[in-house]
Coordinates of C-alpha atoms and ligand atoms in Angstrom, one line a residue:
Chain A
M1 CA -0.9 32.7 -27.9
P2 CA 2.2 33.6 -26.1
R3 CA 5.5 32.3 -27.6
L4 CA 8.5 31.0 -26.0
T5 CA 10.9 33.7 -25.2
E6 CA 14.6 33.3 -24.4
R7 CA 13.6 33.7 -20.6
S8 CA 11.1 31.1 -20.6
L9 CA 13.4 28.9 -22.6
Q10 CA 15.7 29.0 -19.4
R11 CA 12.9 28.6 -17.0
Y12 CA 11.8 25.2 -18.8
S13 CA 15.1 24.3 -20.1
R14 CA 15.3 20.9 -18.0
Q15 CA 11.9 19.9 -19.2
I16 CA 12.4 20.9 -22.7
L17 CA 15.7 18.6 -22.6
L18 CA 13.4 15.8 -22.6
K19 CA 12.9 14.5 -26.0
E20 CA 9.3 13.6 -25.4
V21 CA 8.8 17.5 -24.4
G22 CA 11.1 19.6 -26.4
G23 CA 10.0 23.2 -27.8
S24 CA 7.0 22.1 -29.2
G25 CA 5.7 20.3 -26.1
Q26 CA 6.6 23.1 -24.1
Q27 CA 4.4 25.5 -26.5
R28 CA 1.5 23.0 -26.2
L29 CA 1.7 23.6 -22.4
M30 CA 1.8 27.3 -22.6
D31 CA -1.1 27.0 -25.0
A32 CA -3.3 25.0 -22.3
T33 CA -5.7 25.8 -19.7
V34 CA -6.2 23.7 -16.7
L35 CA -9.1 24.0 -14.2
V36 CA -8.1 23.2 -10.5
V37 CA -11.0 22.4 -8.5
G38 CA -9.9 23.1 -5.0
V39 CA -6.6 24.8 -3.9
G40 CA -6.3 22.8 -0.7
G41 CA -4.1 19.8 0.1
L42 CA -4.1 18.3 -3.5
G43 CA -4.8 21.6 -5.3
S44 CA -1.7 23.3 -3.7
P45 CA 1.0 21.0 -5.1
A46 CA -0.5 20.5 -8.4
A47 CA -1.3 24.0 -9.0
L48 CA 2.2 25.0 -8.0
Y49 CA 3.8 22.2 -10.4
L50 CA 1.5 23.2 -13.3
A51 CA 2.6 26.4 -12.8
A52 CA 6.3 25.8 -12.6
S53 CA 6.1 23.7 -15.5
G54 CA 4.8 26.2 -17.6
V55 CA 1.0 25.6 -18.2
G56 CA -0.2 28.8 -19.9
R57 CA -3.5 29.2 -18.0
L58 CA -4.7 28.0 -14.6
I59 CA -8.4 28.5 -13.4
L60 CA -8.3 28.1 -9.9
A61 CA -11.7 27.5 -8.0
D62 CA -12.1 27.5 -4.2
G63 CA -14.7 29.3 -1.9
D64 CA -12.7 28.7 1.5
A65 CA -10.6 31.0 3.3
V66 CA -7.1 29.9 4.4
E67 CA -6.8 28.4 8.0
R68 CA -3.9 28.0 10.3
S69 CA -4.7 24.1 10.3
N70 CA -4.3 24.1 6.3
L71 CA -0.8 25.1 6.7
G72 CA 0.4 21.7 7.6
R73 CA 0.1 20.6 4.1
Q74 CA -1.6 23.1 1.9
V75 CA 2.0 24.3 1.0
I76 CA 0.8 27.2 -1.6
H77 CA -0.8 29.2 1.3
T78 CA 1.4 31.1 3.8
T79 CA 1.0 32.2 7.6
D80 CA 0.2 35.9 6.6
S81 CA -2.5 34.6 4.0
I82 CA -4.6 33.2 6.8
G83 CA -8.1 34.4 6.6
Q84 CA -7.7 35.3 2.8
N85 CA -9.6 33.4 0.1
K86 CA -7.3 30.4 -0.9
V87 CA -7.6 31.3 -4.6
R88 CA -6.2 34.7 -4.0
S89 CA -3.4 33.5 -1.6
A90 CA -2.6 30.6 -4.1
A91 CA -2.5 33.3 -6.8
R92 CA -0.1 35.4 -5.1
T93 CA 2.4 32.4 -4.6
I94 CA 2.1 31.5 -8.3
R95 CA 2.7 35.0 -9.5
A96 CA 6.1 34.9 -7.4
L97 CA 7.0 31.6 -8.8
N98 CA 6.0 32.1 -12.5
P99 CA 4.7 35.6 -13.6
E100 CA 4.9 34.2 -17.2
I101 CA 1.5 32.2 -16.6
E102 CA -2.1 33.6 -16.3
I103 CA -4.3 32.8 -13.5
V104 CA -8.1 33.0 -13.6
P105 CA -9.5 33.2 -10.0
V106 CA -12.9 31.9 -9.2
E107 CA -13.1 32.8 -5.7
R108 CA -16.2 30.5 -4.8
H109 CA -17.0 26.7 -4.7
V110 CA -17.8 25.0 -8.1
D111 CA -21.4 23.7 -8.2
R112 CA -23.7 22.0 -10.9
E113 CA -24.4 25.5 -12.3
S114 CA -21.0 27.0 -12.4
L115 CA -18.9 24.0 -13.2
P116 CA -20.0 23.3 -16.8
A117 CA -18.7 26.9 -18.1
L118 CA -15.5 26.5 -16.3
V119 CA -15.0 23.0 -17.9
E120 CA -15.8 24.4 -21.2
R121 CA -13.1 26.9 -21.1
S122 CA -10.5 24.3 -19.9
D123 CA -8.5 21.5 -21.8
L124 CA -8.1 19.4 -18.6
V125 CA -9.8 19.2 -15.3
L126 CA -7.7 18.6 -12.1
D127 CA -10.0 17.6 -9.2
G128 CA -8.2 18.7 -5.8
S129 CA -11.6 18.7 -4.0
D130 CA -12.2 16.9 -0.7
A131 CA -15.9 15.9 -1.1
F132 CA -17.4 12.8 -3.0
S133 CA -20.2 15.0 -4.0
V134 CA -17.6 17.5 -6.1
R135 CA -16.0 14.2 -7.4
Y136 CA -19.0 12.6 -8.8
L137 CA -20.3 15.9 -10.4
A138 CA -16.9 16.9 -12.0
N139 CA -16.5 13.1 -13.3
A140 CA -20.1 13.5 -14.9
V141 CA -19.4 17.3 -16.3
C142 CA -16.0 16.1 -17.8
H143 CA -17.4 13.1 -19.6
Q144 CA -20.4 15.4 -21.0
L145 CA -18.2 18.0 -22.2
G146 CA -15.3 15.7 -23.5
R147 CA -12.6 16.9 -21.1
P148 CA -9.9 14.7 -19.5
Y149 CA -10.5 14.5 -15.8
V150 CA -7.7 13.8 -13.1
F151 CA -8.9 12.8 -9.8
G152 CA -7.0 12.2 -6.6
A153 CA -7.8 11.5 -3.1
V154 CA -6.1 11.1 0.4
S155 CA -7.0 10.0 3.8
G156 CA -4.5 9.0 6.5
F157 CA -1.5 7.5 5.1
E158 CA -3.1 6.6 1.9
G159 CA -3.8 8.1 -1.6
Q160 CA -5.4 7.2 -4.5
V161 CA -4.9 8.9 -8.0
G162 CA -6.3 8.0 -11.5
V163 CA -7.6 9.7 -15.0
S164 CA -10.9 9.2 -16.8
L165 CA -10.7 9.8 -20.4
S166 CA -14.3 8.7 -20.9
G167 CA -15.5 11.8 -22.5
V168 CA -12.5 11.8 -24.9
E169 CA -12.0 8.5 -26.1
S170 CA -14.9 5.9 -26.7
G171 CA -14.9 2.9 -24.4
S172 CA -12.5 4.4 -21.7
P173 CA -14.1 4.2 -18.2
C174 CA -14.9 7.0 -16.0
Y175 CA -14.6 7.2 -12.1
R176 CA -18.0 6.1 -11.5
C177 CA -17.3 2.9 -13.6
L178 CA -15.1 1.8 -10.6
F179 CA -17.2 3.4 -7.8
P180 CA -20.8 3.3 -9.0
S181 CA -22.2 3.8 -5.5
V182 CA -21.7 7.1 -3.9
P183 CA -20.7 7.0 -0.4
Q184 CA -23.1 8.7 2.1
P185 CA -21.7 11.3 4.3
G186 CA -20.4 9.1 7.5
E187 CA -20.1 6.2 5.5
E188 CA -16.7 7.1 4.0
H189 CA -14.5 6.9 7.1
P190 CA -16.3 5.0 9.7
T191 CA -14.1 5.6 12.6
C192 CA -12.6 9.2 12.8
A193 CA -12.7 12.2 10.5
A194 CA -11.5 11.6 7.1
A195 CA -9.6 14.9 7.7
A196 CA -6.6 13.1 9.4
V197 CA -3.7 13.0 7.1
L198 CA 0.0 13.0 7.1
G199 CA 1.4 16.3 5.8
P200 CA 3.2 15.0 2.8
L201 CA 0.7 12.6 1.6
P202 CA -1.4 15.1 -0.4
G203 CA 1.7 16.4 -1.9
V204 CA 2.5 13.0 -3.1
I205 CA -1.0 12.5 -4.8
G206 CA -1.3 16.1 -6.0
T207 CA 2.0 15.9 -7.5
M208 CA 1.1 12.8 -9.4
Q209 CA -2.0 14.3 -10.4
A210 CA 0.0 17.3 -12.0
T211 CA 2.3 14.7 -13.6
E212 CA -0.6 12.8 -15.1
A213 CA -2.1 16.5 -16.4
L214 CA 1.3 17.2 -18.2
K215 CA 1.5 13.6 -19.7
I216 CA -2.1 14.1 -21.1
L217 CA -1.6 17.8 -22.2
L218 CA 1.9 16.5 -23.7
R219 CA 0.2 13.3 -25.3
I220 CA 3.0 11.2 -24.0
G221 CA 3.3 7.9 -22.3
T222 CA 0.4 6.1 -21.0
P223 CA -2.1 8.0 -18.5
L224 CA -3.5 6.4 -15.7
A225 CA -6.7 6.0 -17.5
G226 CA -8.9 3.0 -16.7
A227 CA -6.7 2.6 -13.7
L228 CA -6.4 3.7 -10.0
M229 CA -3.2 4.2 -8.5
L230 CA -3.4 2.9 -4.6
F231 CA -0.5 4.3 -2.2
N232 CA -0.2 3.1 1.1
A233 CA 2.6 5.3 2.6
L234 CA 2.5 3.3 5.9
D235 CA 3.8 0.1 4.6
G236 CA 5.0 1.2 1.2
I237 CA 2.7 -0.5 -0.8
T238 CA 1.5 0.7 -4.3
R239 CA -0.5 -1.1 -6.7
R240 CA -1.9 -0.1 -10.2
I241 CA -5.6 -1.5 -10.2
G242 CA -6.9 -1.6 -14.0
F243 CA -10.8 -1.2 -14.4
S244 CA -12.9 -1.2 -17.6
A245 CA -15.8 0.5 -18.6
D246 CA -19.2 -0.4 -17.1
P247 CA -21.8 -0.7 -20.0
G248 CA -24.5 0.2 -16.9
C249 CA -22.6 3.2 -15.7
S250 CA -24.9 6.2 -15.0
V251 CA -22.4 8.6 -16.3
C252 CA -20.7 7.0 -19.4
G253 CA -22.9 3.8 -20.0
A254 CA -25.5 3.7 -22.7
P255 CA -26.4 7.1 -23.9
V256 CA -29.1 8.7 -21.5
E257 CA -30.8 12.0 -21.9
S258 CA -29.7 14.5 -19.0
N259 CA -27.6 12.7 -16.3
T260 CA -25.7 15.0 -14.4
P261 CA -25.7 13.4 -10.7
G262 CA -26.9 15.7 -7.8
G263 CA -24.7 17.0 -5.1
Q264 CA -23.5 20.3 -3.5
A265 CA -20.1 21.2 -3.9
S266 CA -18.4 21.5 -0.3
Chain B
M1 CA -4.5 -24.8 13.9
T2 CA -5.1 -21.6 15.9
R3 CA -4.1 -18.1 15.0
H4 CA -2.5 -16.1 17.6
D5 CA -3.5 -12.4 17.2
D6 CA -1.3 -11.3 20.0
T7 CA 1.9 -12.8 18.4
L8 CA 3.9 -11.4 15.5
G9 CA 5.5 -14.1 13.2
V10 CA 9.2 -13.3 12.5
I11 CA 11.4 -14.8 10.1
L12 CA 15.1 -14.4 10.7
A13 CA 16.5 -14.5 7.1
G14 CA 19.9 -13.1 7.8
G15 CA 21.9 -16.2 7.3
S16 CA 23.8 -17.7 4.2
A17 CA 24.7 -21.2 3.8
R18 CA 28.5 -21.6 4.3
R19 CA 28.4 -25.2 2.9
M20 CA 26.3 -24.2 0.1
Q21 CA 28.5 -21.7 -1.9
H22 CA 27.3 -18.9 0.8
R23 CA 24.1 -18.9 -0.9
E24 CA 21.4 -16.7 1.0
K25 CA 19.2 -19.4 2.8
A26 CA 16.0 -17.5 2.3
L27 CA 16.4 -17.8 -1.6
I28 CA 17.6 -21.5 -2.0
E29 CA 14.8 -23.3 -3.7
L30 CA 13.0 -26.4 -2.3
D31 CA 10.1 -27.8 -4.5
G32 CA 10.7 -25.1 -6.9
R33 CA 9.8 -22.5 -4.1
P34 CA 12.2 -20.3 -1.9
L35 CA 12.8 -21.7 1.5
L36 CA 11.4 -18.2 2.9
R37 CA 8.2 -19.1 1.3
H38 CA 7.9 -22.6 2.8
V39 CA 8.5 -21.2 6.3
Q40 CA 6.0 -18.4 5.6
D41 CA 3.5 -20.8 4.7
R42 CA 3.8 -22.7 7.7
L43 CA 4.0 -19.5 9.9
A44 CA 1.4 -17.2 8.6
P45 CA -1.7 -19.1 9.7
Q46 CA -0.4 -19.3 13.1
V47 CA 0.3 -15.6 13.8
S48 CA -1.3 -12.0 13.3
Q49 CA 1.2 -11.3 10.6
V50 CA 4.6 -12.3 9.3
V51 CA 7.5 -9.9 9.0
I52 CA 11.1 -10.7 7.9
S53 CA 14.3 -9.8 9.5
A54 CA 16.9 -9.2 6.7
N55 CA 19.6 -6.8 5.7
G56 CA 20.5 -5.5 2.3
D57 CA 18.3 -4.8 -0.7
P58 CA 14.8 -5.5 0.5
N59 CA 13.5 -6.0 -3.2
R60 CA 15.1 -9.4 -3.4
L61 CA 12.4 -10.6 -0.9
A62 CA 9.6 -8.8 -2.5
F63 CA 8.0 -11.8 -3.6
S64 CA 7.0 -12.5 -0.1
N65 CA 4.9 -9.5 0.3
S66 CA 5.9 -9.2 4.0
R67 CA 7.3 -6.3 5.6
V68 CA 11.4 -6.5 5.6
I69 CA 13.0 -4.9 8.8
A70 CA 16.6 -4.3 8.7
D71 CA 19.2 -4.3 11.6
L72 CA 19.4 -1.2 13.8
R73 CA 23.1 -2.0 14.4
D74 CA 25.4 -2.9 11.6
D75 CA 28.4 -4.3 13.9
R76 CA 26.5 -6.9 15.5
P77 CA 25.3 -9.5 12.8
G78 CA 23.2 -12.4 14.0
P79 CA 19.7 -13.3 15.3
L80 CA 19.8 -10.9 18.4
A81 CA 20.3 -7.6 16.4
G82 CA 17.5 -8.8 14.1
M83 CA 15.3 -9.5 17.1
E84 CA 15.9 -6.1 18.4
A85 CA 15.1 -4.3 15.1
V86 CA 11.8 -6.2 14.8
M87 CA 10.9 -5.5 18.3
T88 CA 11.5 -2.1 18.1
A89 CA 9.8 -1.6 14.7
V90 CA 6.5 -3.4 15.6
D91 CA 5.0 -3.4 18.9
A92 CA 3.3 -6.6 19.7
P93 CA 2.8 -8.7 22.8
W94 CA 4.5 -11.7 21.5
Y95 CA 7.2 -12.6 18.9
L96 CA 7.5 -15.8 17.5
F97 CA 10.9 -16.0 16.1
V98 CA 11.9 -18.7 13.5
P99 CA 15.0 -19.3 10.9
T100 CA 14.3 -19.1 7.2
D101 CA 16.0 -22.7 6.7
T102 CA 13.4 -24.8 8.6
P103 CA 10.8 -25.6 6.1
F104 CA 8.8 -28.4 8.1
L105 CA 7.9 -26.1 11.1
P106 CA 5.1 -27.5 13.3
R107 CA 1.8 -26.3 12.7
D108 CA 1.2 -26.1 16.2
L109 CA 4.2 -24.3 16.9
C110 CA 2.9 -21.1 18.2
T111 CA 0.3 -22.7 20.3
T112 CA 2.7 -25.4 21.8
L113 CA 5.2 -22.7 22.7
H114 CA 2.5 -20.3 24.3
H115 CA 1.5 -23.3 26.5
A116 CA 5.2 -24.0 27.3
A117 CA 5.9 -20.2 28.2
G118 CA 3.0 -20.5 30.7
D119 CA 3.0 -16.9 31.8
P120 CA 3.3 -13.6 29.9
A121 CA 6.9 -12.7 30.9
T122 CA 8.7 -15.9 29.9
V123 CA 10.5 -17.1 26.9
A124 CA 9.7 -20.6 25.4
I125 CA 12.3 -22.2 23.0
A126 CA 11.5 -25.3 20.6
A127 CA 13.0 -28.5 21.3
S128 CA 12.9 -31.8 19.4
G129 CA 14.8 -34.8 20.3
I130 CA 18.0 -33.9 22.3
H131 CA 18.1 -30.4 20.5
S132 CA 17.0 -27.2 21.6
H133 CA 16.6 -24.7 18.9
Y134 CA 17.5 -21.5 20.0
A135 CA 16.4 -19.4 16.8
V136 CA 12.9 -21.0 17.3
G137 CA 11.0 -19.5 20.1
I138 CA 8.3 -17.1 21.4
W139 CA 9.5 -13.9 23.2
P140 CA 7.4 -11.5 25.4
R141 CA 7.9 -7.8 24.5
S142 CA 9.5 -7.5 28.0
A143 CA 12.4 -9.3 26.7
L144 CA 13.7 -6.5 24.5
T145 CA 15.4 -4.9 27.4
A146 CA 17.7 -8.1 27.8
I147 CA 18.4 -8.3 24.4
Q148 CA 19.5 -4.7 24.0
A149 CA 21.7 -5.1 27.0
A150 CA 23.4 -8.3 25.6
L151 CA 24.1 -6.6 22.3
D152 CA 25.5 -3.3 24.2
A153 CA 27.8 -5.7 26.2
G154 CA 28.9 -7.1 22.7
S155 CA 27.4 -10.4 22.9
H156 CA 25.5 -11.7 19.5
A157 CA 25.0 -15.2 20.3
L158 CA 21.3 -16.5 21.3
R159 CA 23.0 -19.2 23.4
D160 CA 24.7 -16.9 25.7
L161 CA 21.8 -14.8 26.3
L162 CA 19.7 -17.8 27.0
A163 CA 22.1 -19.4 29.3
E164 CA 21.3 -16.5 31.7
H165 CA 17.9 -15.7 30.8
P166 CA 15.0 -17.8 32.3
H167 CA 13.2 -19.8 29.5
R168 CA 11.2 -23.1 29.1
L169 CA 11.3 -25.5 26.4
G170 CA 8.3 -26.5 24.3
R171 CA 8.8 -30.0 22.8
F172 CA 7.9 -31.4 19.5
A173 CA 7.9 -35.0 18.5
I174 CA 9.4 -36.3 15.6
S175 CA 6.5 -37.4 13.0
S176 CA 5.9 -41.2 12.2
T177 CA 7.2 -40.5 8.9
G178 CA 10.5 -39.6 10.3
I179 CA 10.4 -35.7 10.0
D180 CA 11.8 -33.8 12.8
P181 CA 9.5 -30.8 12.3
L182 CA 12.7 -28.3 13.4
F183 CA 14.8 -29.9 10.8
N184 CA 16.8 -27.1 9.2
I185 CA 18.9 -27.2 6.0
N186 CA 22.7 -26.4 5.9
R187 CA 24.2 -28.2 3.2
P188 CA 23.3 -29.9 -0.1
A189 CA 22.5 -33.2 1.4
D190 CA 20.0 -31.4 3.7
L191 CA 18.2 -30.1 0.9
A192 CA 18.1 -33.3 -0.9
R193 CA 16.7 -35.0 2.2
A194 CA 14.1 -32.3 2.8
D195 CA 13.0 -33.0 -1.0
A196 CA 12.5 -36.6 -0.4
L197 CA 10.8 -35.9 2.7
L198 CA 8.2 -33.8 0.9
T199 CA 5.5 -36.5 0.5
P200 CA 2.9 -35.9 -2.1
E201 CA 0.6 -35.2 0.6
N202 CA 3.0 -32.7 2.0
R203 CA 3.4 -31.1 -1.3
K204 CA -0.4 -30.5 -1.9
V205 CA -0.6 -29.3 1.8
D206 CA 2.2 -26.5 0.9
R207 CA 0.1 -25.4 -2.1
P208 CA 0.4 -21.6 -2.7
M209 CA -1.5 -19.4 -0.7
A210 CA -3.8 -16.5 -1.5
T211 CA -2.1 -12.9 -0.7
L212 CA -4.6 -10.4 0.4
L213 CA -4.1 -6.6 0.6
Y214 CA -6.0 -4.0 2.4
F215 CA -6.0 -0.3 1.9
A216 CA -7.1 2.7 3.5
W217 CA -9.9 2.4 6.5
I218 CA -10.4 -1.3 5.6
R219 CA -6.6 -1.8 6.5
E220 CA -6.9 0.3 9.7
K221 CA -10.0 -1.8 10.8
I222 CA -8.5 -5.3 10.0
G223 CA -5.1 -4.2 11.6
T224 CA -2.7 -5.3 8.8
A225 CA -1.9 -4.1 5.3
S226 CA -1.2 -7.7 4.1
E227 CA -1.6 -11.3 4.7
Q228 CA -1.3 -14.7 3.2
I229 CA -4.1 -17.4 3.6
T230 CA -4.8 -20.7 2.3
L231 CA -8.4 -20.5 0.8
P232 CA -10.7 -23.5 1.4
D233 CA -11.7 -24.9 -2.1
E234 CA -15.2 -23.6 -1.9
V235 CA -13.9 -20.1 -1.6
D236 CA -13.6 -19.6 -5.2
T237 CA -15.1 -16.4 -6.2
V238 CA -14.9 -12.8 -5.0
A239 CA -18.2 -13.1 -3.4
A240 CA -17.4 -16.2 -1.5
L241 CA -14.2 -14.5 -0.3
M242 CA -15.8 -11.7 1.0
G243 CA -18.1 -14.0 3.0
F244 CA -15.4 -16.2 4.2
L245 CA -13.5 -13.1 5.4
R246 CA -16.4 -11.4 7.1
G247 CA -16.5 -14.8 9.0
R248 CA -13.1 -14.9 10.3
G249 CA -14.0 -12.3 13.1
D250 CA -15.5 -8.7 14.2
R251 CA -12.7 -6.9 13.0
Y252 CA -13.0 -8.3 9.4
A253 CA -16.8 -8.0 9.8
D254 CA -16.8 -4.4 10.5
A255 CA -14.2 -3.5 7.9
L256 CA -15.6 -5.3 4.9
K257 CA -19.4 -4.4 5.2
G258 CA -20.8 -1.4 2.9
E259 CA -21.4 -1.8 -0.9
Q260 CA -18.6 0.8 -2.1
I261 CA -15.8 -1.7 -1.3
R262 CA -14.0 -2.9 -4.2
V263 CA -11.9 -5.8 -5.1
A264 CA -9.1 -6.4 -7.5
V265 CA -7.6 -9.8 -8.5
N266 CA -4.1 -9.8 -9.6
Q267 CA -4.4 -5.9 -10.0
V268 CA -7.6 -5.9 -12.1
H269 CA -11.0 -4.9 -10.9
A270 CA -13.1 -7.9 -10.5
Q271 CA -16.8 -8.6 -10.1
P272 CA -18.4 -10.7 -7.3
D273 CA -18.9 -13.9 -9.5
D274 CA -15.0 -13.6 -10.9
R275 CA -13.2 -16.7 -10.1
I276 CA -10.4 -16.5 -7.5
G277 CA -8.0 -19.0 -6.0
N278 CA -4.6 -19.7 -4.3
G279 CA -1.7 -18.1 -5.7
D280 CA -4.0 -14.9 -6.4
E281 CA -3.2 -11.4 -5.0
I282 CA -6.3 -9.9 -4.0
A283 CA -6.4 -6.2 -3.1
I284 CA -9.5 -4.9 -1.2
F285 CA -10.1 -1.0 -1.1
P286 CA -12.9 1.7 -0.7
P287 CA -13.0 5.0 -2.2
V288 CA -11.5 7.8 -0.4
S289 CA -12.4 11.5 -0.9
G290 CA -9.7 13.7 1.4
G291 CA -8.2 16.4 -0.4
Ligands
ZN301 ZN1 -18.5 5.2 -16.2

């Protein structure tokens, strides 16, 4: 395991000054592995901040290539990485930001076959995907393998963020306890493309996801477990909605045999 | 009581009461509730949405759950600057302006003033007895130019602008119980009188309202982020509320269909048969998936 050098002490000094973090907390982050699913609008700021904060190993998974229309919000990618795989582009930016951490590139979308092995290698999963199918899949796999799951989503001027610890703490709810019915394609945003979004919105939500991830890895504060943070940027309204475990939940409810919900990664 | 979807309700909450130790009028309590709340309860059912015109720290008015809009110019205090700021910030065909010190506003205020205005370009001001109440009136969007011109010319009095601007009067009768519906509170004696005028029946009518918050595409379809309504007695569960809201019009019916919609009562996820009532804050939100 890497030890804190003089240089890394300087790099993380403002964070180490926090009594909740300190040298031992920073060491804990350096020893941690986080899987970031999707390096798009949410994954970009989340991966940047996890890297800058000194999370020792980041597994980045995304099969998409950088497009010009991504650059208005996916701040980890640059104009000269258009056409390149997003993970490769992100790894380059992260290495420039913090060469002290390790990047494990997975240059394809996660699916039912590949996700469990990636989750197994991680201490925590941060979901920056943009599809319900991935969200429900990642929630289920994290529950089964006992990993904290940090989810986030944006649309238009609004965002949602929360944490599922159902696989870690018994009685703690999962994403599906709150949203049991998987929205069908087209049912999500009935008017226009769900793709319409104000540039900084994924930055706000992705950064909150990174914050939740660090809190959980450091075992400090109160994670947004069993809570959904709603953020309406247009009207400046924020609410923290509490929810509890659903005994009938198809993921974390009464024990059942194999129960991975279907779905293709986008 | 008719809701006018084309009219934005605006509470001009700028003033303090000189004769009441300069206390901020919006926050002075009557029957245990701030005056702003009394005015809001009267206004909300009549208009599309209520916003508040006020300067300074908006957090002191956060209890209202309404948007607070500050003046654009700090050198011209008074209602005109507040009216300009609201009309600039929110686009609506009509604006119903009321002050924050009139707790007995008529429940047909908006309808009567629209009738008085008669056409889409005329201002209508409320009148009762022998008094015109310049701060209570409906203004079409087209009047913004005249308001800006008056402010640019250094004027900040409504009375001066209305002396030149064509307008009509909407008349309101003094009630049989002696309440002037446009009665406003300026000194301690007015407050005591208002308290005496609050009949048991009045107090019951002015019971707290439920606050509804809409998120994501539900907000977009309904057209507002929050509103306050008085729930009928029979609307006492989450399921009944959803049925009640869907019955309020096509926008609601369209926004609130689909089984993935969630409801939280006082920030806790609620089930269809959970109890709700006036005074509760009810948030309605869908899952979103964009990344
Ligand atoms: Zn569950």
